[in-house]
Amino acid sequence: MSGGTSNFQSNSRVVNWIEHRLPVFSFLDSQLHQYPTPKNLNYFWNFGSLAGIVLVIMIVSGITLAMSYTPHTDLAFDSVERIMRDVNSGWLIRYIHMNGASIFFIVVYIHIFRGLYYGSYKAPREILWMIGIFILLAMMATAFMGYVLPWGQMSFWGATVITNLFSAIPLVGDWIVQLLWGGFVVGNPTLNRFFSLHYLLPFVIVGLVFLHLWALHMHHSNNPTGVEIKDEKKDTIPFHPYYTIKDMYGLGLMLIFFAFFIFFAPNYFGHPDNYIMADPLVTPPHIVPEWYFLPFYAILRAFTSDYWVYQIVSLGGWLMSAKLAGVIAMFASILVLLLLPWLDRSRVRSAKYRPLYRFFFWVFAIDCVILGWVGGLPPEGVLVTIGQWSTFWYFFHIIIIVPVVGILERPKPLPDSIAASVTSAPQAAE
Amino acid sequence: MSETASGSAEIDEQTRRDFLIWSTVAVGAVGTALAVWPFIDQMNPAADTLALASTEVDISQIEVGQSITVIWRGKPVFIRHRTPEEIKEAEAVDLADLPDPQTDDARVQKPEWLIMVGVCTHLGCIPLGQKSGDPKGDFGGWFCPCHGSHYDTSGRIRKGPAPNNLPVPGYEFTSDSTVLIG
Ligand code: HEM
Ligand code: FES
């Protein structure tokens, strides 16, 4: 990793011996200690390190759960109940893992919207942003497969509905679905491979996080003004102790929030049907995915054969079925974010200086919340219309509004530097 | 070393080297693909899973107007002893009204026995309508609660997001009272 300089020195002979062969100490010193960080970061910059810590919590709780979990359709449900009742502290570890998934998504969604607001995806941080999107995709796959493991009714039917999405692919769809299942239905082979992949993917995420940080350290953090670091001495402070302490403080607050759910509302994010063992012959009346998938589920369901957007993109129904269109739209809703650095034509990063973009940013944020709300309710009556318009707006915002606003908008004047932005108030008093 | 290869005079030498490079790449790519295939193919249904592929069912106890659900390849199969009214209704439908046009005749071997896989062709939920108290949808057949698909008395899709009729598995009446599915 570059971007940091280190004048690391030690008196310890052991340290120097190691350093000469593997320069870990100067590396850590340059990346975590001296590492120059903009001095004006606000609390939204806490969420990256929080996400990293939650990832570690998920891996530790997951590996310990796996010590008592049995990936077999006859035994999985009971093994989880045994973890809850008999295994020492099992209930605690499972509740940490269950609620940890929700906390992970809360933290990461805030982290992403921070990036959207402050324009952190713009040059030279495009690859940093894109790796972030891949982390989100890997998290979604991990959480989806994890939710199947306890083998409750929602596990089974969620897995059935989501894997069936692939049957919409022309020609090879049914073959792919059978390949995913390892049978003719979601069954034991499916559970086994999901466990295998659920164990693997978090470590893939660790690798992606490493690349994410590498790219970050090339050009350093963005900051609330969006103005690049110009003078390292004036604009930055060393990461340690200033941001290590701030991150620790944020961590304390997050752990309180996390602990509240673990101890007082452990099933708040869950669904009671998942405490009924999977029954392949009985579909629960209302299947909903976990809350963090709801906006995407709403986009999937918006595509009915009479949806005007579907009529346009499928050339009046000729090109593809509504089912396929829904599946494509759902994946596209995340993949389109990869293009954001090029769709946004404005050279000003921070929404602080972009009044028009700021207005549309908030409309977009509300739109995502509406999508999440609609996605959790049965698709009936006016909800269908609301879901369809919100879906339209989601794509319209990213593909049309962002580029057009970038061209038309007149941004407010930017501060000369990060240092100037933080000292401007006293300056007025001078 | 590279001087001979890139020397502009020795065109002969260059094409020979290109040939070697590309043939090595091609052989390597094919070899890699062949090596990868078993790791993908292991995910396909295993031999014992495939071996469970047929089920024999006794249908002598099913009264007219009753349905039973049996399991075939892990999936529910609906077997319905249809009433004369249901048969009449199914046969009377105009094919132009159907999203997935199919005559009732093409879906049954004996009109009184409707046998089909009870898995919604939308996203795989199990439609309601097997028990007498179940909702049967707007067309008196089956209703999928997941996203609201309505099937008629022949198991054909009539309304909702599902694209296709409930599929009819291969089956055979081995006697008057038994049917072999698969
Ligand atoms: C990216 C990090 C991870 C996420 C987002 C995640 C998510 C999930 C979710 C949502 C569940 C279902 C919880 C429930 O409703 O009961 C689950 C279960 C499980 N996970 Fe993870 N997980 C992660 C990492 C891991 C790791 C590294 C392991 C190590 C093997 C693991 C092992 C398990 C086991 C054994 C279960 C089943 C027990 C249970 O359901 O409580 N997880 N995971
Ligand atoms: S699965 Fe039956 S309507 Fe969607």
XYZ file of C-alpha atoms and ligand atoms in Angstrom:
659
model
C 0.000 0.000 0.000
C 1.368 3.398 -0.800
C 0.292 6.855 0.165
C 1.796 6.854 3.615
C 5.339 7.619 4.522
C 6.991 6.035 7.465
C 9.982 7.190 9.386
C 9.584 4.149 11.547
C 12.490 3.436 13.869
C 12.922 1.033 16.692
C 15.483 0.296 19.369
C 14.394 -3.276 19.748
C 16.757 -5.719 18.113
C 13.978 -8.245 17.662
C 11.788 -5.711 15.880
C 14.653 -4.616 13.676
C 15.534 -8.218 12.873
C 12.006 -8.917 11.693
C 11.660 -5.547 9.983
C 14.736 -6.258 7.896
C 13.182 -9.468 6.586
C 9.488 -8.572 6.461
C 8.764 -4.865 6.884
C 5.508 -5.310 8.763
C 6.269 -2.726 11.404
C 6.950 0.131 9.047
C 3.963 -1.001 7.011
C 1.585 -0.852 9.977
C 3.172 2.369 11.117
C 2.618 4.050 7.760
C -0.894 2.686 7.229
C -2.401 2.895 10.698
C -0.328 5.303 12.708
C 1.227 8.086 10.653
C -1.333 7.597 7.870
C -2.441 11.139 7.000
C -6.198 11.584 7.301
C -8.255 14.684 6.488
C -8.762 16.619 9.698
C -12.414 17.440 9.017
C -14.027 13.983 8.853
C -17.468 13.786 10.479
C -19.124 10.797 12.142
C -20.275 9.346 8.820
C -16.646 8.359 8.310
C -16.924 5.962 11.237
C -18.989 3.443 9.320
C -16.179 1.958 7.280
C -14.223 0.788 10.289
C -17.476 -0.271 11.964
C -18.249 -2.495 8.983
C -14.824 -4.075 9.283
C -15.356 -4.827 12.960
C -18.799 -6.297 12.343
C -17.246 -8.544 9.688
C -14.825 -9.857 12.308
C -17.700 -10.365 14.769
C -19.600 -12.331 12.097
C -16.630 -14.546 11.358
C -15.907 -15.298 15.019
C -19.553 -15.984 15.900
C -20.006 -17.967 12.656
C -17.034 -20.240 13.195
C -18.129 -20.975 16.768
C -21.704 -21.672 15.611
C -20.353 -24.067 13.012
C -18.837 -26.114 15.842
C -22.349 -27.172 16.891
C -24.302 -26.823 13.685
C -25.197 -29.822 11.477
C -25.807 -29.165 7.780
C -28.367 -31.888 7.110
C -32.052 -31.377 6.359
C -33.094 -33.847 9.077
C -30.817 -32.375 11.734
C -30.125 -28.729 10.958
C -33.223 -27.284 12.607
C -32.724 -29.344 15.758
C -29.028 -28.539 15.894
C -29.861 -24.824 15.922
C -32.453 -25.394 18.666
C -29.792 -27.291 20.592
C -27.441 -24.329 20.180
C -30.217 -22.161 21.621
C -30.987 -24.392 24.611
C -28.094 -26.686 25.475
C -24.812 -25.405 24.113
C -23.067 -23.157 26.645
C -23.655 -19.539 25.604
C -25.048 -20.897 22.357
C -28.087 -18.620 22.523
C -25.775 -15.629 22.860
C -23.554 -16.589 19.975
C -26.507 -17.292 17.717
C -28.244 -14.026 18.610
C -24.980 -12.180 17.941
C -24.715 -13.843 14.529
C -28.399 -13.366 13.660
C -28.574 -9.704 14.645
C -25.019 -9.098 13.476
C -26.180 -9.668 9.909
C -28.743 -6.877 10.286
C -26.266 -4.555 11.968
C -23.791 -5.285 9.162
C -26.290 -4.158 6.545
C -27.348 -1.071 8.536
C -23.713 -0.010 8.840
C -22.880 -0.748 5.211
C -25.978 1.000 3.858
C -25.091 4.144 5.849
C -21.529 3.804 4.554
C -22.791 3.641 0.950
C -25.165 6.592 1.310
C -22.310 8.558 2.851
C -20.391 7.908 -0.368
C -23.362 8.980 -2.470
C -23.805 12.215 -0.535
C -20.167 13.294 -0.478
C -19.345 12.075 -3.985
C -16.727 9.645 -2.730
C -17.119 7.500 -5.858
C -15.608 10.141 -8.136
C -12.111 10.148 -9.609
C -9.664 8.958 -8.437
C -11.751 6.624 -6.244
C -13.744 4.760 -8.916
C -12.138 1.397 -8.264
C -12.473 1.851 -4.524
C -16.202 2.401 -5.070
C -16.552 -0.564 -7.420
C -14.856 -2.929 -4.995
C -17.337 -1.686 -2.414
C -20.232 -2.720 -4.674
C -18.681 -6.173 -5.068
C -18.429 -6.410 -1.280
C -22.139 -5.596 -1.074
C -22.940 -8.352 -3.580
C -20.818 -10.871 -1.676
C -22.486 -9.857 1.595
C -25.896 -10.394 0.065
C -24.979 -13.855 -1.187
C -23.519 -14.736 2.219
C -26.532 -13.510 4.169
C -28.958 -15.234 1.801
C -27.224 -18.586 2.194
C -26.804 -18.123 5.945
C -30.531 -17.595 6.341
C -31.135 -20.984 4.723
C -28.974 -22.836 7.265
C -31.387 -22.988 10.257
C -33.786 -24.792 7.893
C -36.966 -23.107 9.055
C -39.972 -22.404 6.859
C -38.638 -19.016 5.716
C -35.218 -20.554 5.085
C -36.703 -23.165 2.803
C -39.218 -21.018 0.967
C -36.890 -18.053 0.664
C -34.319 -20.363 -0.910
C -36.977 -21.834 -3.203
C -38.264 -18.495 -4.433
C -34.836 -16.926 -4.908
C -33.220 -19.899 -6.668
C -36.274 -20.137 -8.909
C -35.487 -16.634 -10.147
C -32.788 -18.180 -12.288
C -35.370 -20.265 -14.142
C -36.339 -17.027 -15.885
C -33.116 -17.163 -17.924
C -33.960 -18.372 -21.437
C -32.836 -21.857 -22.546
C -30.399 -22.685 -19.732
C -32.546 -21.411 -16.823
C -33.933 -24.771 -15.691
C -30.543 -26.395 -15.989
C -28.975 -23.689 -13.820
C -31.653 -24.073 -11.165
C -31.069 -27.827 -11.017
C -27.348 -27.200 -10.794
C -27.908 -24.862 -7.842
C -30.177 -27.353 -6.086
C -28.274 -30.551 -6.826
C -31.679 -32.169 -7.178
C -35.206 -31.424 -8.292
C -36.084 -29.257 -5.312
C -34.268 -27.357 -2.585
C -33.033 -30.245 -0.459
C -30.114 -31.758 1.372
C -27.543 -31.195 -1.404
C -28.638 -27.546 -1.506
C -28.236 -27.121 2.251
C -24.798 -28.707 2.159
C -23.408 -26.516 -0.587
C -24.934 -23.394 0.955
C -23.128 -24.170 4.192
C -19.880 -24.705 2.322
C -20.237 -21.391 0.491
C -21.535 -19.554 3.549
C -18.325 -20.533 5.265
C -16.177 -19.509 2.315
C -17.650 -16.184 1.217
C -16.895 -14.138 4.344
C -13.213 -14.828 3.744
C -13.608 -13.711 0.153
C -15.096 -10.545 1.629
C -12.003 -10.158 3.809
C -9.900 -10.300 0.631
C -12.106 -7.712 -1.055
C -11.884 -5.475 2.016
C -8.124 -5.651 1.744
C -8.278 -4.451 -1.887
C -10.808 -1.796 -0.841
C -8.357 -0.429 1.744
C -5.454 -0.645 -0.636
C -7.316 1.514 -3.130
C -8.375 3.843 -0.291
C -4.814 4.340 0.889
C -3.650 5.279 -2.613
C -5.569 8.560 -2.517
C -6.693 8.756 1.104
C -10.156 9.392 2.459
C -12.529 11.810 0.842
C -13.944 14.349 3.312
C -17.095 16.442 3.847
C -15.867 19.245 1.585
C -14.870 16.872 -1.187
C -11.725 18.966 -1.697
C -8.566 16.879 -2.098
C -5.720 17.071 0.376
C -3.396 19.845 -0.831
C -0.944 20.314 1.971
C -0.453 17.236 4.111
C 0.749 19.309 7.057
C -2.195 21.672 7.145
C -5.020 19.447 5.882
C -4.386 16.173 7.666
C -3.794 14.652 11.058
C -2.238 11.242 11.744
C -4.694 8.356 11.887
C -3.428 7.346 15.306
C -4.382 8.532 17.872
C -6.943 10.933 16.409
C -9.080 8.580 14.358
C -8.359 5.409 16.279
C -9.936 7.078 19.313
C -12.843 8.459 17.309
C -13.473 5.038 15.781
C -13.383 3.461 19.239
C -15.969 5.915 20.471
C -18.219 5.139 17.511
C -17.666 1.434 18.137
C -18.872 1.847 21.710
C -22.087 3.461 20.528
C -22.644 0.802 17.897
C -22.078 -2.016 20.374
C -24.700 -0.505 22.692
C -27.166 -0.418 19.814
C -26.176 -3.973 18.831
C -26.429 -5.261 22.410
C -29.900 -3.785 22.783
C -31.153 -6.086 20.034
C -29.179 -9.115 21.193
C -30.508 -8.940 24.743
C -33.880 -7.221 24.521
C -35.248 -7.759 21.017
C -33.288 -10.673 19.536
C -36.009 -11.663 17.089
C -37.011 -8.166 16.079
C -35.394 -8.425 12.631
C -36.432 -12.049 12.161
C -39.598 -13.792 11.150
C -41.552 -16.141 13.468
C -42.130 -18.665 10.657
C -38.454 -19.499 10.766
C -38.999 -21.194 14.123
C -41.129 -23.777 12.295
C -39.080 -26.523 10.683
C -38.998 -26.456 6.880
C -41.931 -28.288 5.302
C -41.541 -28.765 1.545
C -45.286 -29.368 1.210
C -46.614 -26.251 2.934
C -45.876 -22.751 1.699
C -46.329 -20.034 4.350
C -49.042 -17.591 3.277
C -46.731 -14.596 3.132
C -43.096 -15.044 2.163
C -40.824 -12.090 2.831
C -37.056 -11.906 2.631
C -34.938 -10.372 5.368
C -35.418 -6.605 5.687
C -32.137 -5.746 3.957
C -33.349 -7.353 0.732
C -36.761 -5.690 0.683
C -35.994 -2.775 -1.687
C -34.605 -5.216 -4.226
C -37.535 -7.579 -3.715
C -39.876 -4.650 -4.426
C -38.033 -3.954 -7.692
C -38.324 -7.626 -8.644
C -42.059 -7.669 -8.023
C -42.731 -4.339 -9.741
C -42.360 -6.050 -13.098
C -45.827 -7.341 -13.908
C -46.944 -7.756 -17.508
C -48.941 -4.511 -17.413
C -46.135 -2.326 -15.938
C -45.433 0.425 -18.457
C -41.686 0.288 -17.888
C -41.806 -3.426 -18.669
C -43.822 -2.748 -21.814
C -41.117 -0.338 -22.994
C -38.005 -2.359 -22.155
C -39.464 -5.582 -23.528
C -40.722 -3.837 -26.688
C -44.342 -4.577 -25.812
C -43.651 -7.945 -24.223
C -41.865 -9.313 -27.271
C -38.280 -9.367 -25.993
C -38.691 -11.070 -22.610
C -41.177 -12.191 -19.995
C -42.089 -9.950 -17.076
C -40.479 -12.506 -14.774
C -37.133 -12.231 -16.586
C -37.402 -8.448 -16.724
C -37.933 -8.369 -12.951
C -34.894 -10.538 -12.337
C -32.726 -8.412 -14.627
C -33.971 -5.203 -13.002
C -33.194 -6.547 -9.539
C -29.586 -7.334 -10.416
C -29.273 -4.166 -12.499
C -30.361 -2.051 -9.547
C -27.061 -2.923 -7.861
C -24.843 -3.275 -10.922
C -25.847 0.144 -12.243
C -24.085 1.619 -9.220
C -20.820 0.464 -10.780
C -21.355 3.077 -13.498
C -22.053 5.918 -11.106
C -18.542 7.452 -11.272
C -19.071 7.987 -14.999
C -22.756 8.893 -14.873
C -22.112 11.774 -12.510
C -20.770 14.562 -14.717
C -20.185 17.080 -11.944
C -16.602 17.692 -10.895
C -17.668 18.877 -7.462
C -17.826 15.945 -5.083
C -19.670 16.972 -1.960
C -23.436 17.540 -1.987
C -22.726 20.313 0.499
C -21.873 22.520 -2.485
C -24.463 21.022 -4.845
C -27.929 22.256 -3.797
C -29.796 20.634 -6.676
C -28.033 17.283 -6.340
C -28.576 17.415 -2.583
C -32.320 17.768 -3.082
C -32.410 14.763 -5.438
C -30.151 12.781 -3.124
C -32.762 13.014 -0.389
C -35.580 12.158 -2.792
C -33.581 9.093 -3.798
C -32.966 8.098 -0.179
C -36.695 8.371 0.556
C -37.431 6.405 -2.608
C -35.230 3.560 -1.336
C -37.064 3.564 1.992
C -40.416 3.429 0.189
C -39.168 0.504 -1.887
C -38.191 -1.292 1.305
C -41.578 -0.631 2.836
C -43.493 -1.847 -0.233
C -41.247 -4.901 -0.533
C -42.376 -6.117 2.875
C -46.097 -5.957 2.146
C -48.255 -8.182 -0.050
C -48.417 -6.782 -3.604
C -52.009 -5.653 -3.664
C -53.943 -2.618 -4.854
C -52.248 0.747 -4.579
C -49.042 -0.800 -3.200
C -48.349 -2.261 -6.629
C -48.549 1.198 -8.184
C -46.367 2.736 -5.477
C -43.784 -0.020 -5.924
C -43.763 0.466 -9.683
C -43.300 4.229 -9.531
C -40.580 3.918 -6.893
C -38.813 1.369 -9.072
C -39.050 3.742 -12.003
C -37.638 6.565 -9.887
C -34.736 4.450 -8.639
C -33.412 3.953 -12.156
C -34.500 7.367 -13.397
C -32.486 8.992 -10.624
C -29.284 7.115 -11.358
C -29.435 7.032 -15.143
C -31.061 10.383 -15.974
C -31.129 12.773 -13.023
C -27.546 12.272 -11.876
C -25.971 13.042 -15.294
C -28.365 15.879 -16.120
C -28.014 17.577 -12.735
C -24.252 17.215 -13.060
C -24.338 19.197 -16.287
C -26.979 21.811 -15.428
C -26.206 22.573 -11.816
C -24.189 25.586 -10.699
C -22.302 24.487 -7.610
C -21.595 26.843 -4.734
C -18.000 28.066 -4.392
C -15.664 25.509 -2.838
C -13.284 26.283 0.022
C -9.661 26.644 -1.085
C -8.552 23.722 1.012
C -9.598 21.448 3.839
C -7.660 23.654 6.233
C -9.427 26.759 4.956
C -12.829 25.121 5.398
C -12.243 24.350 9.072
C -10.718 27.681 9.910
C -13.214 29.827 8.021
C -15.359 30.513 11.087
C -12.522 31.945 13.222
C -11.316 33.824 10.161
C -14.560 35.770 10.076
C -13.975 36.762 13.682
C -10.444 37.942 13.032
C 17.189 -13.432 -26.605
C 14.200 -11.431 -27.679
C 16.282 -9.719 -30.313
C 16.062 -12.575 -32.764
C 12.338 -12.914 -32.216
C 11.555 -9.243 -32.731
C 14.087 -8.724 -35.489
C 12.014 -7.497 -38.432
C 14.008 -9.520 -40.938
C 13.091 -12.885 -39.480
C 9.411 -12.961 -40.267
C 9.560 -16.718 -40.510
C 10.811 -17.021 -36.963
C 8.063 -14.728 -35.688
C 5.159 -16.619 -37.138
C 6.557 -19.860 -35.841
C 6.818 -18.369 -32.372
C 3.297 -16.925 -32.603
C 2.040 -20.317 -33.610
C 3.714 -21.905 -30.619
C 2.309 -19.295 -28.253
C -1.246 -19.573 -29.523
C -1.271 -23.323 -29.658
C 0.064 -23.429 -26.096
C -2.631 -20.995 -24.971
C -5.327 -22.970 -26.774
C -4.254 -26.316 -25.342
C -3.957 -24.740 -21.903
C -7.424 -23.210 -22.118
C -9.061 -26.449 -23.229
C -7.181 -28.366 -20.554
C -8.266 -25.909 -17.869
C -11.885 -26.086 -19.014
C -11.781 -29.884 -18.895
C -10.272 -29.771 -15.427
C -12.879 -27.295 -14.171
C -15.882 -29.218 -15.473
C -15.934 -31.973 -12.788
C -15.976 -29.295 -10.119
C -19.085 -27.770 -11.638
C -20.694 -31.061 -12.575
C -20.473 -32.340 -8.990
C -23.219 -29.846 -8.225
C -25.668 -31.562 -10.578
C -28.098 -34.147 -9.132
C -26.132 -37.190 -7.961
C -26.822 -40.741 -9.095
C -28.836 -41.668 -5.989
C -30.914 -38.524 -6.349
C -31.683 -39.461 -9.940
C -32.467 -43.039 -8.875
C -35.428 -41.906 -6.793
C -37.073 -40.718 -9.934
C -40.345 -42.682 -9.987
C -43.196 -43.166 -7.516
C -46.136 -45.582 -7.544
C -49.447 -44.376 -6.097
C -52.653 -46.162 -5.128
C -55.562 -44.023 -6.309
C -58.458 -46.348 -5.496
C -59.360 -44.476 -2.295
C -59.703 -41.026 -3.870
C -63.382 -40.036 -4.133
C -64.765 -37.846 -6.877
C -64.015 -34.215 -6.018
C -61.094 -35.190 -3.784
C -57.397 -34.559 -4.229
C -54.275 -36.044 -2.764
C -50.708 -34.823 -2.778
C -47.883 -37.295 -3.229
C -44.159 -36.716 -3.377
C -42.219 -37.392 -6.535
C -38.556 -36.367 -6.787
C -39.115 -34.350 -3.617
C -41.825 -32.305 -5.296
C -45.516 -32.404 -4.515
C -47.653 -33.987 -7.233
C -51.354 -33.161 -7.209
C -53.699 -36.008 -8.111
C -57.290 -34.850 -8.451
C -60.339 -36.974 -9.114
C -62.261 -34.353 -11.011
C -66.016 -33.870 -10.925
C -67.925 -33.884 -14.238
C -68.538 -30.133 -13.831
C -64.849 -29.435 -13.470
C -64.080 -31.469 -16.566
C -66.788 -29.658 -18.519
C -65.481 -26.290 -17.357
C -61.918 -27.177 -18.296
C -62.917 -28.393 -21.748
C -65.143 -25.410 -22.502
C -62.403 -22.785 -22.179
C -61.525 -20.835 -25.316
C -57.796 -21.292 -26.025
C -57.530 -17.598 -26.884
C -58.195 -16.818 -23.208
C -55.109 -18.719 -22.061
C -51.643 -17.213 -21.449
C -50.151 -20.673 -22.074
C -52.614 -22.252 -24.531
C -53.188 -25.974 -24.077
C -56.366 -28.029 -24.401
C -57.593 -29.943 -21.381
C -57.348 -33.052 -23.494
C -53.605 -32.604 -23.917
C -53.157 -32.467 -20.139
C -54.893 -35.679 -19.076
C -54.854 -39.328 -20.033
C -58.249 -40.000 -18.430
C -60.403 -36.881 -18.033
C -61.420 -37.760 -14.463
C -57.777 -37.895 -13.299
C -55.798 -34.694 -13.361
C -52.166 -35.364 -12.418
C -49.657 -32.532 -12.310
C -46.679 -31.149 -10.430
C -47.990 -28.857 -7.703
C -45.270 -26.253 -7.974
C -46.196 -22.761 -9.094
C -44.427 -21.937 -12.344
C -43.721 -18.444 -11.102
C -41.211 -18.921 -8.290
C -41.920 -22.363 -6.947
C -44.466 -21.972 -4.131
C -47.133 -24.626 -3.625
C -50.564 -23.452 -4.750
C -53.531 -23.870 -2.412
C -56.649 -25.775 -3.446
C -55.923 -29.367 -2.509
C -58.028 -29.311 0.673
C -61.736 -28.572 0.635
C -61.373 -25.410 2.730
C -58.576 -23.917 0.619
C -59.008 -20.884 -1.592
C -59.204 -22.087 -5.198
C -58.754 -18.786 -6.981
C -61.012 -17.067 -9.503
C -61.165 -20.101 -11.795
C -62.077 -22.809 -9.290
C -58.754 -24.649 -9.488
C -55.731 -23.605 -7.479
C -54.450 -20.343 -6.077
C -50.825 -19.524 -5.319
C -50.662 -17.209 -2.308
C -47.080 -16.088 -2.863
C -47.686 -13.578 -5.630
C -51.291 -14.333 -6.554
C -51.391 -16.772 -9.480
C -54.757 -18.342 -10.359
C -54.977 -21.778 -12.012
C -58.132 -23.327 -13.489
C -59.645 -26.818 -13.123
C -57.117 -28.112 -15.614
C -54.190 -26.527 -13.746
C -53.695 -23.929 -16.461
C -52.506 -20.454 -15.561
C -55.274 -17.885 -15.998
C -54.238 -14.824 -14.017
C -51.183 -13.547 -12.104
C -47.427 -13.544 -12.639
C -46.856 -17.245 -13.369
C -45.953 -17.741 -17.044
C -46.910 -21.405 -17.557
C -49.476 -24.066 -16.733
C -48.715 -26.467 -13.895
C -46.536 -29.090 -15.592
C -47.833 -32.606 -16.220
C -45.225 -35.231 -15.298
C -44.750 -38.421 -17.270
C -47.076 -41.070 -15.765
C -48.765 -44.328 -16.607
C -51.808 -46.138 -15.236
C -50.323 -49.506 -14.300
C -53.791 -50.823 -13.330
C -57.222 -49.328 -12.691
C -56.187 -48.367 -9.199
C -52.499 -47.509 -9.451
C -50.491 -44.943 -11.311
C -46.717 -44.840 -11.775
C -45.319 -41.313 -11.848
C -41.985 -40.619 -13.500
C -20.241 -11.866 6.062
C -20.389 -12.434 7.208
C -21.626 -13.271 7.541
C -22.967 -12.972 7.394
C -23.562 -11.683 6.828
C -23.712 -14.110 7.886
C -25.108 -14.184 7.926
C -25.829 -15.238 8.462
C -27.258 -15.253 8.645
C -28.219 -14.132 8.218
C -27.590 -16.436 9.244
C -28.988 -16.895 9.674
C -29.157 -16.656 11.155
C -30.474 -17.183 11.639
O -31.497 -16.644 11.242
O -30.467 -18.159 12.410
C -26.387 -17.188 9.414
C -26.332 -18.469 9.981
C -25.162 -19.193 10.156
N -23.876 -18.771 9.863
Fe -23.347 -16.945 9.097
N -22.842 -15.070 8.315
C -21.554 -14.613 8.116
C -20.385 -15.290 8.412
C -20.315 -16.625 8.830
C -19.078 -17.387 8.962
C -17.666 -16.897 8.646
C -19.423 -18.627 9.412
C -18.424 -19.752 9.687
C -18.691 -20.955 9.422
C -20.877 -18.665 9.584
C -21.628 -19.747 10.055
C -23.005 -19.792 10.190
C -23.762 -20.916 10.720
C -23.166 -22.248 11.212
C -25.109 -20.547 10.691
C -26.317 -21.431 11.121
C -26.693 -21.261 12.542
C -27.811 -20.260 12.713
O -28.688 -20.205 11.871
O -27.785 -19.528 13.696
N -21.374 -17.422 9.202
N -25.318 -16.437 8.935
S -44.671 -18.432 -6.701
Fe -46.738 -18.669 -7.191
S -47.294 -16.682 -7.681
Fe -45.173 -16.427 -7.293
